Coordinates of C-alpha atoms in Angstrom, one line a residue:
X1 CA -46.7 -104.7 -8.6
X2 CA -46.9 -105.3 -5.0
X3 CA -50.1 -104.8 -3.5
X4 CA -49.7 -101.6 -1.6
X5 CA -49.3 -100.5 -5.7
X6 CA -52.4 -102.2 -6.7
X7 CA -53.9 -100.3 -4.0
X8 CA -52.7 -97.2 -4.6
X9 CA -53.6 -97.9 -8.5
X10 CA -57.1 -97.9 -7.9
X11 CA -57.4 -94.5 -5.4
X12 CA -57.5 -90.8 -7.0
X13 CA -56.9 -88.8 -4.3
X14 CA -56.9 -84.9 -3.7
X15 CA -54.3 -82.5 -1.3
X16 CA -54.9 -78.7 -0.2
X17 CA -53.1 -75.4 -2.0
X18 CA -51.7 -75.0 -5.5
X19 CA -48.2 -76.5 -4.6
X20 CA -46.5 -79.8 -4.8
X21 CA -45.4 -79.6 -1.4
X22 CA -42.5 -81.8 0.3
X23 CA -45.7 -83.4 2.4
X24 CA -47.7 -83.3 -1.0
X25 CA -45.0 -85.5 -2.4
X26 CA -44.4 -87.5 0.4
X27 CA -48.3 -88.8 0.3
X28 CA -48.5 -89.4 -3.2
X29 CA -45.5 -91.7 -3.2
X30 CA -46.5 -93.4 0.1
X31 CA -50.2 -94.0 -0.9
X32 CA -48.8 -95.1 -4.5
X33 CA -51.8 -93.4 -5.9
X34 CA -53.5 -93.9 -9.4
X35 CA -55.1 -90.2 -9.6
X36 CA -55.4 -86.4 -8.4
X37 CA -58.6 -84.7 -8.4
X38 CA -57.8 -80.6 -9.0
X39 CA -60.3 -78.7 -7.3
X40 CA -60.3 -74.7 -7.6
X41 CA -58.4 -74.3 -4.6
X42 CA -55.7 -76.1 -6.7
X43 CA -55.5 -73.9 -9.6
X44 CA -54.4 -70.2 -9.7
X45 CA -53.1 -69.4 -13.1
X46 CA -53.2 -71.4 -15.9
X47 CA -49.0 -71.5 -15.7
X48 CA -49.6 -72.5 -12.6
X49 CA -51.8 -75.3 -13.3
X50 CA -49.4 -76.3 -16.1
X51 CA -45.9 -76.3 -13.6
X52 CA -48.1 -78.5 -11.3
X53 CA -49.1 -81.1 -13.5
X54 CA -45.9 -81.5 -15.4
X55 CA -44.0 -81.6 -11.4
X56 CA -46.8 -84.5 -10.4
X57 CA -46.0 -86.5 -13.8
X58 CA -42.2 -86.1 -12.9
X59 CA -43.0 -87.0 -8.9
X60 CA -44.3 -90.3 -10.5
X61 CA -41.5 -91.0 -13.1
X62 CA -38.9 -90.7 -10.5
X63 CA -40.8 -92.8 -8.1
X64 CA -41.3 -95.7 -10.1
X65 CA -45.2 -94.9 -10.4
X66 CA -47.0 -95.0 -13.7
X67 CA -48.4 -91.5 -15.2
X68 CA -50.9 -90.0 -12.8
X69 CA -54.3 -89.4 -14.2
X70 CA -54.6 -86.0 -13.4
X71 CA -58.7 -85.3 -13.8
X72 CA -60.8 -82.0 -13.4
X73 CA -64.6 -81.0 -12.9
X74 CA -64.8 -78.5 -16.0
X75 CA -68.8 -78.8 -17.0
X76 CA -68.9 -75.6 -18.0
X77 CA -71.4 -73.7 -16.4
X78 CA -71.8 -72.9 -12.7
X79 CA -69.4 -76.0 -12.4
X80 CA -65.9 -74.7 -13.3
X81 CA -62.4 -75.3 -11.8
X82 CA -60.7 -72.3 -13.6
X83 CA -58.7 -69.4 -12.9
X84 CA -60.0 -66.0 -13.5
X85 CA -57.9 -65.6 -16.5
X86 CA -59.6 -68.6 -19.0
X87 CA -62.9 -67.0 -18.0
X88 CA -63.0 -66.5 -21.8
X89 CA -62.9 -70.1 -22.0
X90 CA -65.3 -71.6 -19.7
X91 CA -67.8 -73.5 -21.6
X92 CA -71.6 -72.3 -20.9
X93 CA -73.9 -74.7 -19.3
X94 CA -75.1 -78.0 -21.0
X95 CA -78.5 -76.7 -21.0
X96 CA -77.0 -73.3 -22.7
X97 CA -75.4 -75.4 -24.9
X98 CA -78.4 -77.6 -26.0
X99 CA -80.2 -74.2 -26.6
X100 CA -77.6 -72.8 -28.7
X101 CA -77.8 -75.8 -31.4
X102 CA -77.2 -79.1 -32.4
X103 CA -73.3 -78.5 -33.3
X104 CA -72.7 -76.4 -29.7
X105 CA -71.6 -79.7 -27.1
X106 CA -69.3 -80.5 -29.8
X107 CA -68.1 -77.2 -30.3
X108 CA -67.6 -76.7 -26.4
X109 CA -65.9 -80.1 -25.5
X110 CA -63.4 -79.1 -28.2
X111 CA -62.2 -75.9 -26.9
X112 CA -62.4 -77.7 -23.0
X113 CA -60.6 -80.3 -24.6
X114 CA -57.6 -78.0 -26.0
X115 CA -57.5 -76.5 -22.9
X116 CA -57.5 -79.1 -20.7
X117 CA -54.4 -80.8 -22.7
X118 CA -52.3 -78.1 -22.8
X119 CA -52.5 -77.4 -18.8
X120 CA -51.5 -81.2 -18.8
X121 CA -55.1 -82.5 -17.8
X122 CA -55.9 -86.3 -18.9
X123 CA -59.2 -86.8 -17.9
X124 CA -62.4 -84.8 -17.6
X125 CA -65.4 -85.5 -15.6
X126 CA -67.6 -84.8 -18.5
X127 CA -70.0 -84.6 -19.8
X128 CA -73.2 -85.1 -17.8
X129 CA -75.3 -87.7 -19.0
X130 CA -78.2 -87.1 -16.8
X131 CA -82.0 -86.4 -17.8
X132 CA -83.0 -83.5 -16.0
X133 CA -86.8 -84.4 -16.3
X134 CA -87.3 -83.0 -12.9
X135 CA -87.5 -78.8 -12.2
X136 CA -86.9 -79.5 -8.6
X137 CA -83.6 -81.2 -8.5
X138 CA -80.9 -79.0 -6.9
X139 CA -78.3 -80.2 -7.8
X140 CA -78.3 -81.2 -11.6
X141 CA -81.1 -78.7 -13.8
X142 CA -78.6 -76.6 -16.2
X143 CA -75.7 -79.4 -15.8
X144 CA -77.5 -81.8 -17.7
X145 CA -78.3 -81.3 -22.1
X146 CA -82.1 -81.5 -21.1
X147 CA -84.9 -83.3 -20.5
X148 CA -85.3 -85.7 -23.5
X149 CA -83.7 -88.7 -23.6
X150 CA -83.1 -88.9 -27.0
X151 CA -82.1 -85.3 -27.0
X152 CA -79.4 -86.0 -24.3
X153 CA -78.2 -88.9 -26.0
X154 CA -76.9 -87.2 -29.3
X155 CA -75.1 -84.3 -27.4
X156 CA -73.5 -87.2 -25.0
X157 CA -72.2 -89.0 -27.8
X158 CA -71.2 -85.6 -29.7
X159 CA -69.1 -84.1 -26.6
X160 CA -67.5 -87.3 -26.0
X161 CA -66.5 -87.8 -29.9
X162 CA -65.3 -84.3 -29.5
X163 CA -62.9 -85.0 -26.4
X164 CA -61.7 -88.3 -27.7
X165 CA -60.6 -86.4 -31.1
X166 CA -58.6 -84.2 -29.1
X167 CA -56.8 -87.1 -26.9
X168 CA -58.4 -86.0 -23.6
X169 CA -60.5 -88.9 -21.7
X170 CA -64.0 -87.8 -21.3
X171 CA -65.8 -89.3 -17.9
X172 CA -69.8 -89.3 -18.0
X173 CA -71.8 -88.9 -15.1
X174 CA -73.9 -90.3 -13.3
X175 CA -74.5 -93.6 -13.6
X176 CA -77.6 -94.7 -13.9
X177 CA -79.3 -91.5 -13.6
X178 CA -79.2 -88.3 -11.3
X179 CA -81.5 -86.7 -13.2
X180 CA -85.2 -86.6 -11.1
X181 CA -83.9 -86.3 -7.8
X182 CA -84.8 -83.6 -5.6
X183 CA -81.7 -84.5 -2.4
X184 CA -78.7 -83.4 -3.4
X185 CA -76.0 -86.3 -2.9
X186 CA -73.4 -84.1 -1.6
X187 CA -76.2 -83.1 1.1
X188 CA -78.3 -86.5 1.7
X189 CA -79.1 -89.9 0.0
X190 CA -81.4 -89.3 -3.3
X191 CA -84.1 -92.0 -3.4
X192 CA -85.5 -92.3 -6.8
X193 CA -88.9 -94.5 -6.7
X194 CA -88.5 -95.2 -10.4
X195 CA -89.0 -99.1 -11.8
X196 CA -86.7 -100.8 -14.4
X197 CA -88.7 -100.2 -17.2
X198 CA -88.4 -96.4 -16.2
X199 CA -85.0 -96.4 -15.9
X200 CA -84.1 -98.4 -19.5
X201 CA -86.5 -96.0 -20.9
X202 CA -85.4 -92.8 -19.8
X203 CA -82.0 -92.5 -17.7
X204 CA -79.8 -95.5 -19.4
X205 CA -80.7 -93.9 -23.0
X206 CA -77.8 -91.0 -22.7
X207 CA -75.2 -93.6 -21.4
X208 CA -75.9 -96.2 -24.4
X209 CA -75.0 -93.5 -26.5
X210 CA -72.4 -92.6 -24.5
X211 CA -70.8 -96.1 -24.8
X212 CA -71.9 -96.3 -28.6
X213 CA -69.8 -93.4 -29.0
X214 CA -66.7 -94.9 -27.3
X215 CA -66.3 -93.3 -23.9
X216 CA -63.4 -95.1 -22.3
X217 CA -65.0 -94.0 -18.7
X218 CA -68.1 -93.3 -16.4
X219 CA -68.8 -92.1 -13.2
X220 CA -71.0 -93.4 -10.3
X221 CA -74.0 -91.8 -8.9
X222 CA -74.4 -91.8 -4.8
X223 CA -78.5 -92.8 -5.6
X224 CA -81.2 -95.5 -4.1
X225 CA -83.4 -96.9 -6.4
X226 CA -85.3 -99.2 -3.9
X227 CA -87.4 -100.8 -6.6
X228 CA -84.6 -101.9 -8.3
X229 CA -81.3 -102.5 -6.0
X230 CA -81.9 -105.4 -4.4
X231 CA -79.8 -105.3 -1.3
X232 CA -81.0 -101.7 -1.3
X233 CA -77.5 -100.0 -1.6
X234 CA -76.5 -96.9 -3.5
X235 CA -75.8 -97.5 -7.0
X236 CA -71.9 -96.7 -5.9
X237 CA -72.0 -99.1 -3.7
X238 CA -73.7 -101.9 -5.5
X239 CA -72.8 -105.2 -7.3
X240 CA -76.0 -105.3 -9.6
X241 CA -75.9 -102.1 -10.6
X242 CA -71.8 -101.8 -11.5
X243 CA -71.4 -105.3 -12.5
X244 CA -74.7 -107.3 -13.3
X245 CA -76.0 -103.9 -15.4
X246 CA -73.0 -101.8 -16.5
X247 CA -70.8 -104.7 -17.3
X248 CA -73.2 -107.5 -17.7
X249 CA -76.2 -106.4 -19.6
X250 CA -74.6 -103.0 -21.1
X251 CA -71.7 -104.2 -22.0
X252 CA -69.3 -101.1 -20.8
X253 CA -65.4 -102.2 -21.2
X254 CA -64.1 -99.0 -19.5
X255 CA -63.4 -97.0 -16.3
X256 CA -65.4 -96.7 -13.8
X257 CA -64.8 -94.2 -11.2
X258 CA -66.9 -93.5 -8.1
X259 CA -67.8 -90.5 -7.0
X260 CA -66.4 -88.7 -4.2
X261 CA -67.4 -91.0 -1.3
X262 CA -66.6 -88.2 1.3
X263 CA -70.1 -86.8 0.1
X264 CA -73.1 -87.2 2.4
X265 CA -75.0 -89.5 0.6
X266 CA -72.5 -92.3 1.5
X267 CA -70.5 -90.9 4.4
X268 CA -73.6 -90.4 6.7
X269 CA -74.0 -94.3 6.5
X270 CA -70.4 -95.9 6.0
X271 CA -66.9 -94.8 7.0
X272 CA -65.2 -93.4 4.1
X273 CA -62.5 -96.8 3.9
X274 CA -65.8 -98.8 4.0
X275 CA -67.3 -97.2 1.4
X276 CA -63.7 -97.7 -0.5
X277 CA -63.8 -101.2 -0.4
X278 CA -67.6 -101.8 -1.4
X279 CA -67.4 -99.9 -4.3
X280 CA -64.9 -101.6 -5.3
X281 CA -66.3 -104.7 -4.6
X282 CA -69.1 -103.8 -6.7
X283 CA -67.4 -103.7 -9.3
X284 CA -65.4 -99.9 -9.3
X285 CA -62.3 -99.4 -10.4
X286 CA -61.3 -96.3 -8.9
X287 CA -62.4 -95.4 -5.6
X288 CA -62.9 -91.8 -4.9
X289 CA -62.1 -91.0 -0.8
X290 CA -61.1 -87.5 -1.0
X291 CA -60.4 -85.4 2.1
X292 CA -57.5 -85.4 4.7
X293 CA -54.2 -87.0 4.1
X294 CA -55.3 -89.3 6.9
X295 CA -58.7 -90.0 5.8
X296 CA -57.2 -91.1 2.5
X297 CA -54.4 -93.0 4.0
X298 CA -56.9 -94.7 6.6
X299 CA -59.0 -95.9 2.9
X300 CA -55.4 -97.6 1.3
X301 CA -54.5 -99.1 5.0
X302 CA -57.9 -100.7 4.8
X303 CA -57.5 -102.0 0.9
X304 CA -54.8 -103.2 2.1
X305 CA -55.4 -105.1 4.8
X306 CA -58.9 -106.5 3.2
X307 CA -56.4 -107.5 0.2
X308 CA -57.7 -111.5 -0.2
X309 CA -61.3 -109.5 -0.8
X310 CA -60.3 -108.0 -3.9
X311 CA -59.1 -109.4 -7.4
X312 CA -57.0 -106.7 -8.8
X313 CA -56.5 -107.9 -12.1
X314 CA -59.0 -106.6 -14.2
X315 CA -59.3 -103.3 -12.7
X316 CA -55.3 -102.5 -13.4
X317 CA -55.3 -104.1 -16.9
X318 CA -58.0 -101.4 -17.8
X319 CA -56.5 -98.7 -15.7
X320 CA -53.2 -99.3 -17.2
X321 CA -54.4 -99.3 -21.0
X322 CA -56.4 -95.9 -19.9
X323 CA -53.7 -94.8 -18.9
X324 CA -51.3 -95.8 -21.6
X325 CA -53.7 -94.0 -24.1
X326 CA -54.5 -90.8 -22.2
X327 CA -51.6 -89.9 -20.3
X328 CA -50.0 -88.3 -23.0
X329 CA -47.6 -85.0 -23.3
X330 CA -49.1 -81.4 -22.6
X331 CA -50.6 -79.8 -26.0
X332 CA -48.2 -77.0 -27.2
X333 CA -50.0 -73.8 -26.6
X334 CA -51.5 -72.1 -29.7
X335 CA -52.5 -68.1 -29.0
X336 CA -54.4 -68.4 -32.5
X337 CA -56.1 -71.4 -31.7
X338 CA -57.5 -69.9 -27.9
X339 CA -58.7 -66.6 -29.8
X340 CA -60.6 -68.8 -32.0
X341 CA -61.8 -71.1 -29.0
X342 CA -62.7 -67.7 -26.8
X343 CA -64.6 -66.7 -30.0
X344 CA -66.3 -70.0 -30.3
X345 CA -67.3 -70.1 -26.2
X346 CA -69.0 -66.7 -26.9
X347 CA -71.1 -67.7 -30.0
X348 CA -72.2 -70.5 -28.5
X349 CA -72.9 -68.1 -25.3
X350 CA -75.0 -65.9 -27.8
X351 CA -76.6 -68.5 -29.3
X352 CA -77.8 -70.0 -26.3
X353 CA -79.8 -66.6 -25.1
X354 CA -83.3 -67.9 -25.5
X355 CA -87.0 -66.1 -25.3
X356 CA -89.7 -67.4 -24.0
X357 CA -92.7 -65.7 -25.1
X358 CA -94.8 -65.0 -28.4
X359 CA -94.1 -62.6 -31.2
X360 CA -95.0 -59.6 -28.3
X361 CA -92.5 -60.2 -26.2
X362 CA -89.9 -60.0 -29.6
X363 CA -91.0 -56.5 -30.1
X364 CA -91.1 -55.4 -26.9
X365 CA -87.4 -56.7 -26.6
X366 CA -86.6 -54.9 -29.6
X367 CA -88.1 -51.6 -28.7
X368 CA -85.1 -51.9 -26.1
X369 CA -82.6 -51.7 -28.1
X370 CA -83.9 -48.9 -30.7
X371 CA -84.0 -46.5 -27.4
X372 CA -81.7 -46.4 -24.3
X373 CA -84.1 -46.8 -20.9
X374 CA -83.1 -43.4 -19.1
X375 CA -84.1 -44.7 -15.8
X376 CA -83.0 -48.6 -15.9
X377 CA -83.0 -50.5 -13.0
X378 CA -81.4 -53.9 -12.1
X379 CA -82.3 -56.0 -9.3
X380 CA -80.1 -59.1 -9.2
X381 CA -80.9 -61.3 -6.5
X382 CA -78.5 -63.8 -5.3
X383 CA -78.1 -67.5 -5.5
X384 CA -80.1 -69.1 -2.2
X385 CA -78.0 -71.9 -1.7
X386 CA -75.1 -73.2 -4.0
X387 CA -74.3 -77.1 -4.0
X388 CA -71.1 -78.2 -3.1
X389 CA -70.0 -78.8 -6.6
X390 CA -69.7 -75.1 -7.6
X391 CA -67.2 -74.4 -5.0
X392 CA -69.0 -71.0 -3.6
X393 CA -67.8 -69.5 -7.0
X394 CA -70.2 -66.1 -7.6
X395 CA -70.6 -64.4 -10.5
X396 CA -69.4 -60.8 -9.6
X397 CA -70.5 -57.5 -10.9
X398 CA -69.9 -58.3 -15.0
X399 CA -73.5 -57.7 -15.9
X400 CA -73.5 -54.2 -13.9
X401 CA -70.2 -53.1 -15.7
X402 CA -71.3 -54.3 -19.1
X403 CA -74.5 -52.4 -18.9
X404 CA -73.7 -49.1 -16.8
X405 CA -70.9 -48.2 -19.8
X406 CA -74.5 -47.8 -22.4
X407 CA -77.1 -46.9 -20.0
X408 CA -75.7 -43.8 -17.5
X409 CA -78.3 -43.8 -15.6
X410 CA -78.4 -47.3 -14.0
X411 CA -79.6 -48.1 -10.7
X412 CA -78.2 -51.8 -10.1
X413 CA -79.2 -53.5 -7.0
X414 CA -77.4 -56.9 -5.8
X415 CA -80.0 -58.3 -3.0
X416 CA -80.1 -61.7 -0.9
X417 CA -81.8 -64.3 -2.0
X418 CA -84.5 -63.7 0.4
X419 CA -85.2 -59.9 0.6
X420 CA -86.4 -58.5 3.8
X421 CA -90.0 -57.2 4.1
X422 CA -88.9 -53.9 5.3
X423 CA -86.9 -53.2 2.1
X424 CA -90.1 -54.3 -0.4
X425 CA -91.9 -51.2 -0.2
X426 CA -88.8 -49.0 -1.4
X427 CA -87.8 -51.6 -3.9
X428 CA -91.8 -51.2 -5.6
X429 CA -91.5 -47.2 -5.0
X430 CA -88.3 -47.5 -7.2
X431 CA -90.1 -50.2 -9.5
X432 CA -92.9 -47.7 -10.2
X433 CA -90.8 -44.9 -11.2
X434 CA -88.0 -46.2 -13.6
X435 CA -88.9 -46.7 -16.9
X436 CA -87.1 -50.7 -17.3
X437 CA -86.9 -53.1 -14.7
X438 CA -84.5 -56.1 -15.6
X439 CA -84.9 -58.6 -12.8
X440 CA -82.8 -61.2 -12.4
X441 CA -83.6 -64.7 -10.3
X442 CA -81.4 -68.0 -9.0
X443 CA -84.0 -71.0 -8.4
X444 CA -86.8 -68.5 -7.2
X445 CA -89.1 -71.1 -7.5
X446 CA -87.8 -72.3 -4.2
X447 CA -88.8 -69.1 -2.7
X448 CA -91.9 -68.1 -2.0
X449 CA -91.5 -64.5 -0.5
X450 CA -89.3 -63.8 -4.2
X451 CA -91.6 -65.2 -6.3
X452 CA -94.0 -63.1 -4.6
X453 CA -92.4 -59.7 -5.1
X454 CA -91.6 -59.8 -8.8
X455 CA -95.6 -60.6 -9.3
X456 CA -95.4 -57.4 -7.4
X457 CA -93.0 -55.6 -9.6
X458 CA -95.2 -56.8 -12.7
X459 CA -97.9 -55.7 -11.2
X460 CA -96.2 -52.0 -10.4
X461 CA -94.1 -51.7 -13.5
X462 CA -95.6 -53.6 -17.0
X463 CA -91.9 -52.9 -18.4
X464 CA -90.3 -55.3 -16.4
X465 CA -87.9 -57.9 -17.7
X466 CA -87.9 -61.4 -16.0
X467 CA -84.6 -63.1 -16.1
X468 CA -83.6 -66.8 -15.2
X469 CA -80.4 -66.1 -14.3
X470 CA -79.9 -70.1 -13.7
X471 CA -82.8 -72.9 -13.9
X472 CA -85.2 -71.6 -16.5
X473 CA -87.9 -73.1 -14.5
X474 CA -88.1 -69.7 -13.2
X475 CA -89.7 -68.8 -15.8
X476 CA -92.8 -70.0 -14.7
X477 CA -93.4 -67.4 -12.1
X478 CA -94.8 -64.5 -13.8
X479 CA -96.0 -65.5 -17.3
X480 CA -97.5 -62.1 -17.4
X481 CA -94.1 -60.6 -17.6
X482 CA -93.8 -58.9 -20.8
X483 CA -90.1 -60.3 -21.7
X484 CA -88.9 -63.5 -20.4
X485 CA -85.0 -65.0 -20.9
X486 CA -83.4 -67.8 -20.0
X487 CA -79.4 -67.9 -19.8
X488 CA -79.2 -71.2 -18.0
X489 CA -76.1 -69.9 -15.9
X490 CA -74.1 -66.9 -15.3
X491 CA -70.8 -68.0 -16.0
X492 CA -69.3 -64.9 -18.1
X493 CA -69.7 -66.5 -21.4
X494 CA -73.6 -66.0 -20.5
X495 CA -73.2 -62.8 -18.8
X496 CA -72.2 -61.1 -21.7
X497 CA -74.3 -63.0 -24.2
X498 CA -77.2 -61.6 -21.8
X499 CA -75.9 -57.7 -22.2
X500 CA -75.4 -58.5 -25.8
X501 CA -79.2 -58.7 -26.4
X502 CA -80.3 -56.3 -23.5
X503 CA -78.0 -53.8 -25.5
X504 CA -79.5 -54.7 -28.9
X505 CA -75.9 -56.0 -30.3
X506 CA -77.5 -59.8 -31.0
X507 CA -80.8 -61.0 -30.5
X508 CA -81.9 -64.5 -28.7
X509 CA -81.8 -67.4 -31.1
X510 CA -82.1 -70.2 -28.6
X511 CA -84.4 -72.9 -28.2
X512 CA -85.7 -74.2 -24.8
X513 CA -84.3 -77.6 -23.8
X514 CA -86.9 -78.6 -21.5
X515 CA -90.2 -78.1 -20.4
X516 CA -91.9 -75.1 -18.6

């Protein structure tokens, strides 16, 4: 290889549309990139996604290029890159899934993992190996397993065994920690005020499994940790934590991959082919620098020219043995095996339902289901703010369709995330005078003038239901409410678990993953 290829080696790149345009083409080949990032705006169908990726593998074989590592965001969850039609496939949240029971991760990075190989995906970045030990953080909470390190470890280790059986790479995220943070990085710089001894105790716990368990390759995380970064850089962007740590003291032999250095964390404080070259400096071996075609030229032009700063060597014998053992054929498509996934995704979905409350708030959820409400209402507030990650996605009207077919009657009312004084007074009035309220929040705890009015709805109508829609920190807002349930996201998988027991047809099993 030259050393425009090295370059281009260690760069996974993204372009706009679902298309491999002539332009697409032209730079891919010119850029001599490693990887492609799919986003949602990538993916329409999942033929789609297939014709794609097999005409980016064939781009490369004609071009002289090894296989691309063609990678994908699918968490599960509220972070999900696919189409409409494998909604019956998206996994629920980690959190969902550490409610739902010991065999769930596994269970769920199987079924991602047969998708993923038979749309002609390589690598997944997943799972996420962060503690979420802190109800605040915005921009982790149901991604992560939980909040006990020891908890997190097994289900780290058990999703990536799962992925490896299937021959997809799994990618854990983010090292060392993004777990107690309250900035998201795609928003700001996190500083995390936490000591060594902190961290070996709590946030590195996940990964060593992780590694244990044999993941071939790990993510960055766009973090300060001033007591403990010595030049006082982001861990991305820093030699003691990607080379004297990761390498050094933990030991990890496989990928490592930045995260996207576009995000504001770094790009509010380095040009994006700045922030190329430091992490890999540090010790990355993929650098991340998604955006324009010109943005991501501008980073190889720079890796280029700074060429006597880098030694290439190690980073491409890794690379190419990842790639060598990952880059394999598309999975033949099985229409048995995807009913039985689908089925799977929705146990685990059912599973994962969990009640908070004592042995009064069973039977008062069971009175539901012996007797239809005959005047049910449904207020469903919206999301305030969504981080980057989730790509704007909404849930849509599922739960409203799913219930009105049992319950005629329904009044179902989508409001804003903050709900305007004029409009409280009617929403009490209609509060008082139906006979179930089922109230459904996103992050309320962030809200004061929401968490305000459902005390208010408790207080007008003592058959309400209080729903955590997404963090189940939630849940913390009204004790008093007789019936409290978690679903730790509202992808469909957990919107119809959630009308499953509101309709009587399963009742909630799961088990609270962290601490309210």
């Amino acid at each position: 290889m030259n050393l425009r290829d090295k370059v281009g080696q260690r760069l996974m790149v993204n372009f706009a549309g679902p298309e491999l345009t002539p332009a697409v083409a032209r730079f891919l080949v010119e850029t001599r990139a490693g990887g492609i990032i799919h986003f949602g705006y990538n993916l329409t169908s999942q033929a789609q996604i297939t014709r794609l990726n097999g005409e980016l593998q064939d781009l490369a074989a004609r071009h002289g290029l090894p296989p691309f590592l063609i990678a994908v965001d699918e968490e599960g969850g509220r972070v999900s890159r696919m189409p409409g039609e494998a909604a019956r496939l998206i996994a629920p949240s980690q959190m969902a899934q550490a409610a739902a029971g010991s065999d769930a991760p596994a269970s769920c990075a199987g079924v991602t993992a047969r998708l993923l190989r038979r749309l002609g995906f390589n690598l997944n970045f997943a799972p996420v190996a962060d503690v979420n030990n802190n109800p605040a953080n915005p921009v982790i909470a149901t991604r992560a397993y939980g909040h006990d390190p020891a908890q997190v470890a097994r289900q780290v280790a058990a999703a990536v065994q799962a992925y490896l059986a299937h021959g997809l790479a799994p990618c854990v995220k983010h090292f060392p920690g993004h777990g107690d943070t309250e900035v998201d990085s795609h928003l700001g710089l996190p500083v995390v005020a936490h000591s060594r001894a902190r961290l070996e105790q709590i946030e590195l716990e996940p990964f060593r499994a992780a590694f244990a368990a044999g993941v071939p390759a790990l993510m960055t995380a766009h973090i300060l940790y001033p007591q403990i970064e010595p030049g006082g850089l982001p861990a991305t962007l820093s030699p003691f934590f990607l080379t004297d740590l990761l390498r050094g003291e933990l030991g990890f032999e496989g990928v490592v991959f930045s995260d996207a250095l576009q995000m504001k964390a770094i790009a509010d404080r380095y040009t994006v082919p700045a922030a190329s070259l430091l992490t890999l400096q540090a010790g990355a071996d993929v650098a991340m620098p998604l955006g324009s075609f010109q943005q991501q030229r501008e980073c190889a032009e720079r890796l280029v020219a700074e060429g006597d700063k880098l030694d290439h060597a190690p980073a491409l014998a890794r690379l190419l043995a990842f790639k060598e053992r990952f880059c394999l054929p598309p999975a033949p498509f099985d229409p048995a095996q995807a009913q039985t996934d689908a089925d799977m995704i929705e146990s685990v979905a059912r599973r994962s339902i969990t009640l908070v409350g004592d042995s009064a708030a069973r039977t008062h959820l069971a009175a539901l289901s012996r007797q239809s409400p005959m005047r049910p209402l449904v207020l469903d507030f919206e999301l305030p703010l969504a981080s980057q990650v989730e790509e704007g996605r909404r849930p849509g009207p599922l739960l409203q369709s799913l219930l009105a077919a049992h319950w005629p009657n329904l009044q179902y009312l989508a409001l804003p995330a903050l709900d305007s004084v004029e409009n409280e007074a009617a929403l009490l009035d209609q509060a008082r005078t139906a006979d179930l309220v089922l109230i459904l929040t996103r992050n309320a705890r962030r809200l004061p003038d929401q968490a305000r009015f459902v005390q208010s709805v408790v207080d007008v109508q003592p058959n309400t239901f209080l729903i955590a829609a997404r963090d189940p920190y939630d849940l913390t807002l009204v004790p008093s409410a007789p019936v409290r349930l978690a679903t730790y996201g509202d992808p469909p998988s957990s919107i119809q678990a959630l009308a499953a027991v509101l309709l009587g047809e399963t009742t909630p099993t799961g088990v609270l993953p962290v601490v309210l």
